GROMACS .gro file of C-alpha atoms in nm:
model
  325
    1UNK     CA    1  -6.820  -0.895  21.257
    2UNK     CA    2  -6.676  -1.223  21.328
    3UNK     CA    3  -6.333  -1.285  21.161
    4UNK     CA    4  -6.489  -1.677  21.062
    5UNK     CA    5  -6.805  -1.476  20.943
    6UNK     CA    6  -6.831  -1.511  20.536
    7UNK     CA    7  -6.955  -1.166  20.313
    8UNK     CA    8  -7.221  -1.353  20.109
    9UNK     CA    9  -7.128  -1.239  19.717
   10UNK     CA   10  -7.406  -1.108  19.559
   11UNK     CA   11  -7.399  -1.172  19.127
   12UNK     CA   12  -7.704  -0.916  19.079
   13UNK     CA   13  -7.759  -0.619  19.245
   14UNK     CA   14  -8.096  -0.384  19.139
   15UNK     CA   15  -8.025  -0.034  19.208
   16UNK     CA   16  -8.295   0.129  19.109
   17UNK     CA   17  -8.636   0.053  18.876
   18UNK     CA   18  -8.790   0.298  18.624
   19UNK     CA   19  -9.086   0.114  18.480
   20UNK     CA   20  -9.288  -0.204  18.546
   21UNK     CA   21  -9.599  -0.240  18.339
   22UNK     CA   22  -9.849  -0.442  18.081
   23UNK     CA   23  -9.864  -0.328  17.723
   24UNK     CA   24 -10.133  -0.465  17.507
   25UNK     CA   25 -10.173  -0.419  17.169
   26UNK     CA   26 -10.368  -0.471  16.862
   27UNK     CA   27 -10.237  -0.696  16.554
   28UNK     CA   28 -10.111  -0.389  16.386
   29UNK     CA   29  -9.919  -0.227  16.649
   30UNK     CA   30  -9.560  -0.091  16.534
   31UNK     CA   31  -9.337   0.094  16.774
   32UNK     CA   32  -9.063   0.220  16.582
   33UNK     CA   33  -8.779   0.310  16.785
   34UNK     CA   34  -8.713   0.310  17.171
   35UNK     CA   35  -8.421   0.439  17.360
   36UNK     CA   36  -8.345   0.405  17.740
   37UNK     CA   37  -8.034   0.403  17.938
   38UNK     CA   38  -8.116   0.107  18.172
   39UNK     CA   39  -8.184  -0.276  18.118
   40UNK     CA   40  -8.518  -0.396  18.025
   41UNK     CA   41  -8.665  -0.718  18.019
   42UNK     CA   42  -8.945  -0.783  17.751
   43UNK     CA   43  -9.166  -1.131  17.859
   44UNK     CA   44  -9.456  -1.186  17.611
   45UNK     CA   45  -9.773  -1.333  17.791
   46UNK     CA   46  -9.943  -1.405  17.489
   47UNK     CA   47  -9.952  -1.371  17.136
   48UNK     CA   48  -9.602  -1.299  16.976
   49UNK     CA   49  -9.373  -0.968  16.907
   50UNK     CA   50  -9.046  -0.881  16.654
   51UNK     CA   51  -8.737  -0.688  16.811
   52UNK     CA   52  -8.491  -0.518  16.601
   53UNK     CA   53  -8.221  -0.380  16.743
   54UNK     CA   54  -8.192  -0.049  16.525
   55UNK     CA   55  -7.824   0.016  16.331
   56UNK     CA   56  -7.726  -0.418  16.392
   57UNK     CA   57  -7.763  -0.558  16.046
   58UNK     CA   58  -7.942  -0.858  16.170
   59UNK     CA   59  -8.321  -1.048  16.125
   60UNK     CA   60  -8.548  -0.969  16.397
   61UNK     CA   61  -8.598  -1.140  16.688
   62UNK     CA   62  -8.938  -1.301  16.684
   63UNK     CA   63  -9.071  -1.357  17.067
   64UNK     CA   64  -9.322  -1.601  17.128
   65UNK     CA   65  -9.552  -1.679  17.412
   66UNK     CA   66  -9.388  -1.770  17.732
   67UNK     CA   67  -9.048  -1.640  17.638
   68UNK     CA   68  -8.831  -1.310  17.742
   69UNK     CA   69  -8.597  -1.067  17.595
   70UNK     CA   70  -8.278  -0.890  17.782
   71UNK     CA   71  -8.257  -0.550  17.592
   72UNK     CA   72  -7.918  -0.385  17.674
   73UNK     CA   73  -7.910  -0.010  17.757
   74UNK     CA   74  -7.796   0.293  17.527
   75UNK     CA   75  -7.928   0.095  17.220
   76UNK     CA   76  -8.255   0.161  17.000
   77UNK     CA   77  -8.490  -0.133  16.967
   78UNK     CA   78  -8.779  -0.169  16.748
   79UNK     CA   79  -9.094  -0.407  16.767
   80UNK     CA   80  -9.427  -0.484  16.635
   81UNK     CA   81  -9.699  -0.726  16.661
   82UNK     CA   82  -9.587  -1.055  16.476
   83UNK     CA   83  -9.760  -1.227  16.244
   84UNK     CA   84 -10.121  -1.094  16.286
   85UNK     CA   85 -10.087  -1.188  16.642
   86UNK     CA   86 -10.224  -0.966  16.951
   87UNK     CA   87  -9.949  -0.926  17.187
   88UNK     CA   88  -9.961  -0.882  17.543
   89UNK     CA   89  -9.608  -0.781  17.694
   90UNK     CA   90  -9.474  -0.733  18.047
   91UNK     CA   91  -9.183  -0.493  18.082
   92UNK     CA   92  -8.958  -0.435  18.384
   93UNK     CA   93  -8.685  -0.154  18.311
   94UNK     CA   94  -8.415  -0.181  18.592
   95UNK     CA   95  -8.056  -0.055  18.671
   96UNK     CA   96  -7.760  -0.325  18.720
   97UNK     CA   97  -7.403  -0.229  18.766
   98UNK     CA   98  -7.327  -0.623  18.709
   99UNK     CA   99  -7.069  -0.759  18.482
  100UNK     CA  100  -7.278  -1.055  18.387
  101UNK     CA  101  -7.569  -0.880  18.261
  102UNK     CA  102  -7.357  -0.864  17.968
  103UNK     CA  103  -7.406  -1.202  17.872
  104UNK     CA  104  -7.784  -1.206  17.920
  105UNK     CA  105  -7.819  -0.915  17.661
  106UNK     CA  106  -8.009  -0.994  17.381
  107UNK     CA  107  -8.087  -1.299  17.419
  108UNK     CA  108  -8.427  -1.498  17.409
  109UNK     CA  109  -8.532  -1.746  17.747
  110UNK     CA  110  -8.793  -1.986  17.776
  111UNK     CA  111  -8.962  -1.860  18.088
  112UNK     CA  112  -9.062  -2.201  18.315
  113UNK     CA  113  -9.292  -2.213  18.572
  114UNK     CA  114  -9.039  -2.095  18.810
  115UNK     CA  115  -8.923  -1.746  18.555
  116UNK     CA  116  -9.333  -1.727  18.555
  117UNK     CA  117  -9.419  -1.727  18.932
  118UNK     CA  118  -9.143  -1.453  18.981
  119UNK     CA  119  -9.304  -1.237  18.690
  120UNK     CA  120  -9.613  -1.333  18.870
  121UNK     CA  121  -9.484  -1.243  19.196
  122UNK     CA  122  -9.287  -0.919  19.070
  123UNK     CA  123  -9.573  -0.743  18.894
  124UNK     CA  124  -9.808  -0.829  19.236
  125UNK     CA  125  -9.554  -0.611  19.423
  126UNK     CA  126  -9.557  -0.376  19.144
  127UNK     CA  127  -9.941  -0.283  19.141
  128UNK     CA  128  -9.918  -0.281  19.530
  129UNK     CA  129  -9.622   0.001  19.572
  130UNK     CA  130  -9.651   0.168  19.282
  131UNK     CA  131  -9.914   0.314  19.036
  132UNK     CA  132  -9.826   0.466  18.645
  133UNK     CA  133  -9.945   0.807  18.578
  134UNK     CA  134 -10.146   0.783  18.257
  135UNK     CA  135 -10.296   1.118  18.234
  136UNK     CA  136  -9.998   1.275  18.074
  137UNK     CA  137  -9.745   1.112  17.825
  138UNK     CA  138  -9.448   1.328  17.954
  139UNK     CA  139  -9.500   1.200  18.274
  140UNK     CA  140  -9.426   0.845  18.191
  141UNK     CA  141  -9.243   0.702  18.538
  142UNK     CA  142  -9.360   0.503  18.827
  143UNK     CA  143  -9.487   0.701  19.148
  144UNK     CA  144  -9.512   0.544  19.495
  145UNK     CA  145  -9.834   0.467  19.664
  146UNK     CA  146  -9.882   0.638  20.011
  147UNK     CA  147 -10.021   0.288  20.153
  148UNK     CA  148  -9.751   0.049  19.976
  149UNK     CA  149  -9.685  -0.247  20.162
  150UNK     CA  150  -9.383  -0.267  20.396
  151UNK     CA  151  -9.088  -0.413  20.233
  152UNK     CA  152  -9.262  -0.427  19.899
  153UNK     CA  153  -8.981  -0.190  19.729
  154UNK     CA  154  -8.698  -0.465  19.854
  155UNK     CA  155  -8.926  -0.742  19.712
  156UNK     CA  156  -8.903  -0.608  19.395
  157UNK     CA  157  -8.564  -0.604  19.367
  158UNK     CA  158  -8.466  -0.914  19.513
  159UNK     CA  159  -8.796  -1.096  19.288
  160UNK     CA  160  -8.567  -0.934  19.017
  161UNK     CA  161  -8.251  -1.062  19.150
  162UNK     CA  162  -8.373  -1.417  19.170
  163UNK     CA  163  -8.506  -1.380  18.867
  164UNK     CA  164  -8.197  -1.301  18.669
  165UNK     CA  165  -8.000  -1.531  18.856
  166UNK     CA  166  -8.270  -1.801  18.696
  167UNK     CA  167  -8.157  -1.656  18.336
  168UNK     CA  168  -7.805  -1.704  18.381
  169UNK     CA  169  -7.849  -2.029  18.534
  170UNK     CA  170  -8.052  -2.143  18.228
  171UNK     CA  171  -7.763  -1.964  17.984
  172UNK     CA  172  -7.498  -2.157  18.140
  173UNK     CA  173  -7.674  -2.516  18.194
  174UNK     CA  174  -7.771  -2.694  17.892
  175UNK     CA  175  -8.121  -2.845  17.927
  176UNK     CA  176  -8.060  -3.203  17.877
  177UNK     CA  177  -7.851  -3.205  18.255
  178UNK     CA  178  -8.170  -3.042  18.367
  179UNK     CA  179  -8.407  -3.289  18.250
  180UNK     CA  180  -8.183  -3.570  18.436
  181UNK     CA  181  -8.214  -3.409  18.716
  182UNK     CA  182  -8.564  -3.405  18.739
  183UNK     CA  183  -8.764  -3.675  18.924
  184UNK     CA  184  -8.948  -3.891  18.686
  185UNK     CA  185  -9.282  -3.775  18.916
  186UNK     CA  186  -9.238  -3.449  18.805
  187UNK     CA  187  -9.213  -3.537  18.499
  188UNK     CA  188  -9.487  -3.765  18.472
  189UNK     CA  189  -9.719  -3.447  18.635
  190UNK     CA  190  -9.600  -3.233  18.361
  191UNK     CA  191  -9.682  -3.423  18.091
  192UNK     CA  192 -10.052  -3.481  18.229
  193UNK     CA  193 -10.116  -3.075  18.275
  194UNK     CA  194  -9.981  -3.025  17.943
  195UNK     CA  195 -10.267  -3.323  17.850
  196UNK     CA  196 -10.527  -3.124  18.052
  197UNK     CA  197 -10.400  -2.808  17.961
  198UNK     CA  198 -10.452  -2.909  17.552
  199UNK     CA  199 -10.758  -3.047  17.656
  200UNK     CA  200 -10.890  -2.719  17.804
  201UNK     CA  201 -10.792  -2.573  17.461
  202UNK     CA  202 -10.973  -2.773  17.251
  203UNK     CA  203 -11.293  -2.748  17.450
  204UNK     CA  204 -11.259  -2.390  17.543
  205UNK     CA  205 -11.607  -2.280  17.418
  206UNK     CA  206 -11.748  -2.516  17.638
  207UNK     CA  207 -11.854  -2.585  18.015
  208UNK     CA  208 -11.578  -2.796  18.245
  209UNK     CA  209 -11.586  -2.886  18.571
  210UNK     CA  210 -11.372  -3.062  18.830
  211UNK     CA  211 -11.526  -3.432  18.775
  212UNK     CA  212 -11.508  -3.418  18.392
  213UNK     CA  213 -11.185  -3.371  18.404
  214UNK     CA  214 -11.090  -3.626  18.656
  215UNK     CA  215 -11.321  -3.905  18.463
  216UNK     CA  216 -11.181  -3.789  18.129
  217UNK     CA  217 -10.805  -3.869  18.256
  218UNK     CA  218 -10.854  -4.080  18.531
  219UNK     CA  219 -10.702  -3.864  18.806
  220UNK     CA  220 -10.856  -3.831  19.172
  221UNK     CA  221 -10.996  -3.462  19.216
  222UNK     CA  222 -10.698  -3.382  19.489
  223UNK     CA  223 -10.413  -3.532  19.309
  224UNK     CA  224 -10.552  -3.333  18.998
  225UNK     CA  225 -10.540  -3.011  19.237
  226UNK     CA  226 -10.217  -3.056  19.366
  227UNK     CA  227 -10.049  -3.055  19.002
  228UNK     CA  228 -10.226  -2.721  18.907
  229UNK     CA  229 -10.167  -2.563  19.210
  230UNK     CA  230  -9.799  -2.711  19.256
  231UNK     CA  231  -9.727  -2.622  18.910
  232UNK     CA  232  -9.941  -2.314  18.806
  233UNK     CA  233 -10.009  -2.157  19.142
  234UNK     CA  234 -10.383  -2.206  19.036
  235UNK     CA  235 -10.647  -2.429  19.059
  236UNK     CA  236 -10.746  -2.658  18.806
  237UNK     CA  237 -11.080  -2.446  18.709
  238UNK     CA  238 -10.903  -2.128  18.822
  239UNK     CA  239 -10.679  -2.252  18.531
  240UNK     CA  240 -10.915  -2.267  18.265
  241UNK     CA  241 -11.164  -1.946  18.375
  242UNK     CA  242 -10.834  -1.776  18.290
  243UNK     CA  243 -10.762  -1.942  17.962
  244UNK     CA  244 -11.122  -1.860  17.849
  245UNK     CA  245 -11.040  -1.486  17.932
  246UNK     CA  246 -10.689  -1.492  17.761
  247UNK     CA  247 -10.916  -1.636  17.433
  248UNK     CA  248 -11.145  -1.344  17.500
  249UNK     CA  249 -10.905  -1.043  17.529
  250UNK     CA  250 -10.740  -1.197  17.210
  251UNK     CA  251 -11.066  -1.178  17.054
  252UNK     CA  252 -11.183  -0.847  17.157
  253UNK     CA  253 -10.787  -0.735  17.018
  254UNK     CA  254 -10.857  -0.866  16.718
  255UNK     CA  255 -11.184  -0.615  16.669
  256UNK     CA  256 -11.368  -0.866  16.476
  257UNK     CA  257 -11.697  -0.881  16.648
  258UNK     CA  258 -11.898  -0.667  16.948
  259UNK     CA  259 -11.862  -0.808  17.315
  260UNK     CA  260 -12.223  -0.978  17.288
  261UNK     CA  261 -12.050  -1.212  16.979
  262UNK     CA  262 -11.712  -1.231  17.179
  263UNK     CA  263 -11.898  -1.401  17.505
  264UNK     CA  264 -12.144  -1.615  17.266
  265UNK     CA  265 -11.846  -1.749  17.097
  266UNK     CA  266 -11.674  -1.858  17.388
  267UNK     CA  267 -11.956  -2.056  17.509
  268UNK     CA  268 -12.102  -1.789  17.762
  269UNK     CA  269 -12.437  -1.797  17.805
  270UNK     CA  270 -12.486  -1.470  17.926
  271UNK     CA  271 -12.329  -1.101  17.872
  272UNK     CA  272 -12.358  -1.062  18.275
  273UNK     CA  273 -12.149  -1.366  18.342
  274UNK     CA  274 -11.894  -1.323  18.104
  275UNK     CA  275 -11.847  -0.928  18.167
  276UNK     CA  276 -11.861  -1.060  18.556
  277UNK     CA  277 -11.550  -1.339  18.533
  278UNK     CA  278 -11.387  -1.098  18.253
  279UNK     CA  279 -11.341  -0.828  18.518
  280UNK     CA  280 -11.275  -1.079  18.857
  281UNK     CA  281 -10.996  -1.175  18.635
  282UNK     CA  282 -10.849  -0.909  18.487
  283UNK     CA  283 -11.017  -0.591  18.705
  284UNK     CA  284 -11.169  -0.410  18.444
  285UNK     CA  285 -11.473  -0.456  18.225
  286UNK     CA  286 -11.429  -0.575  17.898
  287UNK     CA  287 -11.587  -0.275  17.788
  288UNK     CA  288 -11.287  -0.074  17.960
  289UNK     CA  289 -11.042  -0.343  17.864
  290UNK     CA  290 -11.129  -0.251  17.486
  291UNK     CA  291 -11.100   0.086  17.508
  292UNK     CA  292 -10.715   0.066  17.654
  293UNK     CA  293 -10.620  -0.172  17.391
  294UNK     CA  294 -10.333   0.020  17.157
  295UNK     CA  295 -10.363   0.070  16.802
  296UNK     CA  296 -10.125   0.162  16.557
  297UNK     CA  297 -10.260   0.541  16.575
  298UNK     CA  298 -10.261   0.516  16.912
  299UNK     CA  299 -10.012   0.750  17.182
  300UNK     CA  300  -9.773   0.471  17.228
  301UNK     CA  301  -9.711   0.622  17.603
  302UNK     CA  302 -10.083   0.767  17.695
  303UNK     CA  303 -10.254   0.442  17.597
  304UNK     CA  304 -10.067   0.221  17.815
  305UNK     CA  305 -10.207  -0.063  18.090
  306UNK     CA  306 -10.162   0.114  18.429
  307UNK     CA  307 -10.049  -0.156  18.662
  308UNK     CA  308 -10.357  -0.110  18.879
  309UNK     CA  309 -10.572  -0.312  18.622
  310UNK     CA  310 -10.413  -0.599  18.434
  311UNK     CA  311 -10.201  -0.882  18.676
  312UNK     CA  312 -10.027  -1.137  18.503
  313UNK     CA  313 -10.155  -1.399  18.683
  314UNK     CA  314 -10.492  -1.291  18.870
  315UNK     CA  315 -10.498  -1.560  19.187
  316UNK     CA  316 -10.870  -1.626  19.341
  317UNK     CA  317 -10.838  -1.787  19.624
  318UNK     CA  318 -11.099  -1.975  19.619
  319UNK     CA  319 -11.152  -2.299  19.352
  320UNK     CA  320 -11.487  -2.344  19.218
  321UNK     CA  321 -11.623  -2.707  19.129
  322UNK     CA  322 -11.916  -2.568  18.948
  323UNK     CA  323 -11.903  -2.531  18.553
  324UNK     CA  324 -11.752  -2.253  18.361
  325UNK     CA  325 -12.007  -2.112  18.206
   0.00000   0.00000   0.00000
């Protein structure tokens, strides 16, 4: 090696990864003690979840939506389902030697879009080198696929690397330097998809297409494309096919009504279509998808979401103008 060569120092190294999975659960889910010797970061998709950390006379730690918990190894944490909410949790369990993992423990992060895209981009890798053995709760540990991709392994790791460097970035710098920094374009496209984005809620039983939306705020179709794709990695239909499906798992968690009532009363007008999009999106029926859901009586290792059918953002490559029926 050169002598005017420079050893690159690296903050976060990933040694090795145990688990990397979905759990789902119903509103009355309560796990009441977990112990592991490794890191493990908690990231709540949707809903909301309380942490305890057993024998630490605190309050728990309520987790909501779009945020993520560093859990610390050699501790006992509990959690449940927070206020009659229907989680859905992503869990990475990892090994780091690194002194500053120490000050990400136990600590809550508001996951942005760029914390999201490397979940996104982390669990992809996940389902494609590794599947979760399901069949037998003792055997609760990640096993390699014969075809994994090349150089999917050293994804994972460095998808987790980036990712915690992300974390400690947003630990150490306070948030109103970051919002100077930003461009006031950025800015301006955030605030519209968060328009859109509440507008998709609040017509989520209903059909939506491409030149609604751009009449209803005044936005040319490809200018309203580029924001959703720039800032969601989906298009702007893509976007709300998948918000319709979030409403409908949540639905179909809360056990209040059959499947036929659940696609009715999200606007579908048929059990084929909705049953159709509900498994492009999430690769299961929603038939399967009710059957895996966890319950409070439930094995909490046997019942688990094998990587293979849940993503945590399902990408279609293709944008459709029609409706969303």
């Amino acid at each position: 090696m050169s002598p005017e060569a420079l050893i690159l120092k690296k903050e976060f190294q990933i040694s090795a990864v145990s688990a990397l999975h979905f759990f789902e659960y119903k509103s009355d889910f309560i796990f009441k003690s977990e112990y592991h010797d490794c890191w493990k970061l908690l990231f709540v998709e949707s809903g909301a979840c309380d942490i305890l950390r057993s024998g630490h006379a605190s309050d728990p730690v309520t987790l909501k939506e779009g945020q993520l918990f560093v859990q610390a190894p050699n501790e006992y944490y509990s959690f449940k389902a927070a206020a009659q909410t229907t989680p859905l949790l992503f869990t990475c369990c990892f090994y780091c030697d690194s002194a500053a993992m120490s000050l990400l423990a136990n600590r809550v992060f508001d996951c942005g879009m760029q914390e999201r895209r490397l979940l996104s981009d982390l669990s992809a890798e996940g389902r494609a080198a590794f599947s979760v053995r399901v069949d037998d709760s003792s055997l609760y540990h990640l096993e390699r696929k014969l075809n994994q991709p090349f150089g999917g392994e050293q994804l994972i790791g460095m998808y987790l690397e980036m990712l915690l460097i992300s974390l400690m970035r947003q630990y150490a710098t306070s948030s109103p330097e970051q919002e100077e920094t930003a461009s006031p374009l950025s800015k301006a496209d955030s605030i519209l998809l968060n328009r859109i984005t509440d507008y998709y809620a609040a017509h989520i039983t209903e059909k939506v297409n491409i030149h609604q939306i751009c009449r209803e705020f005044s936005i040319g179709r490809s200018h309203l494309q580029r924001i959703f794709r720039e800032q969601t990695g989906l298009g702007a239909i893509e976007y709300f096919c998948q918000m319709r499906i979030r409403a409908a798992k949540r639905l179909i968690r809360e056990n209040r009504m059959n499947l036929s009532d659940t696609a009715r009363a999200l606007g579908y007008t048929s059990i084929h279509y909705f049953s159709k999009q509900f498994k492009k999106i999430t690769g299961m029926p929603p038939s399967q998808y009710q059957n895996s859901i966890r319950t409070a009586d439930s094995d909490p290792v046997y019942q688990h979401i094998d990587l293979e059918q849940i993503a945590l953002i399902s990408k279609d490559p293709e944008d459709k103008d029609h409706p969303a029926s």
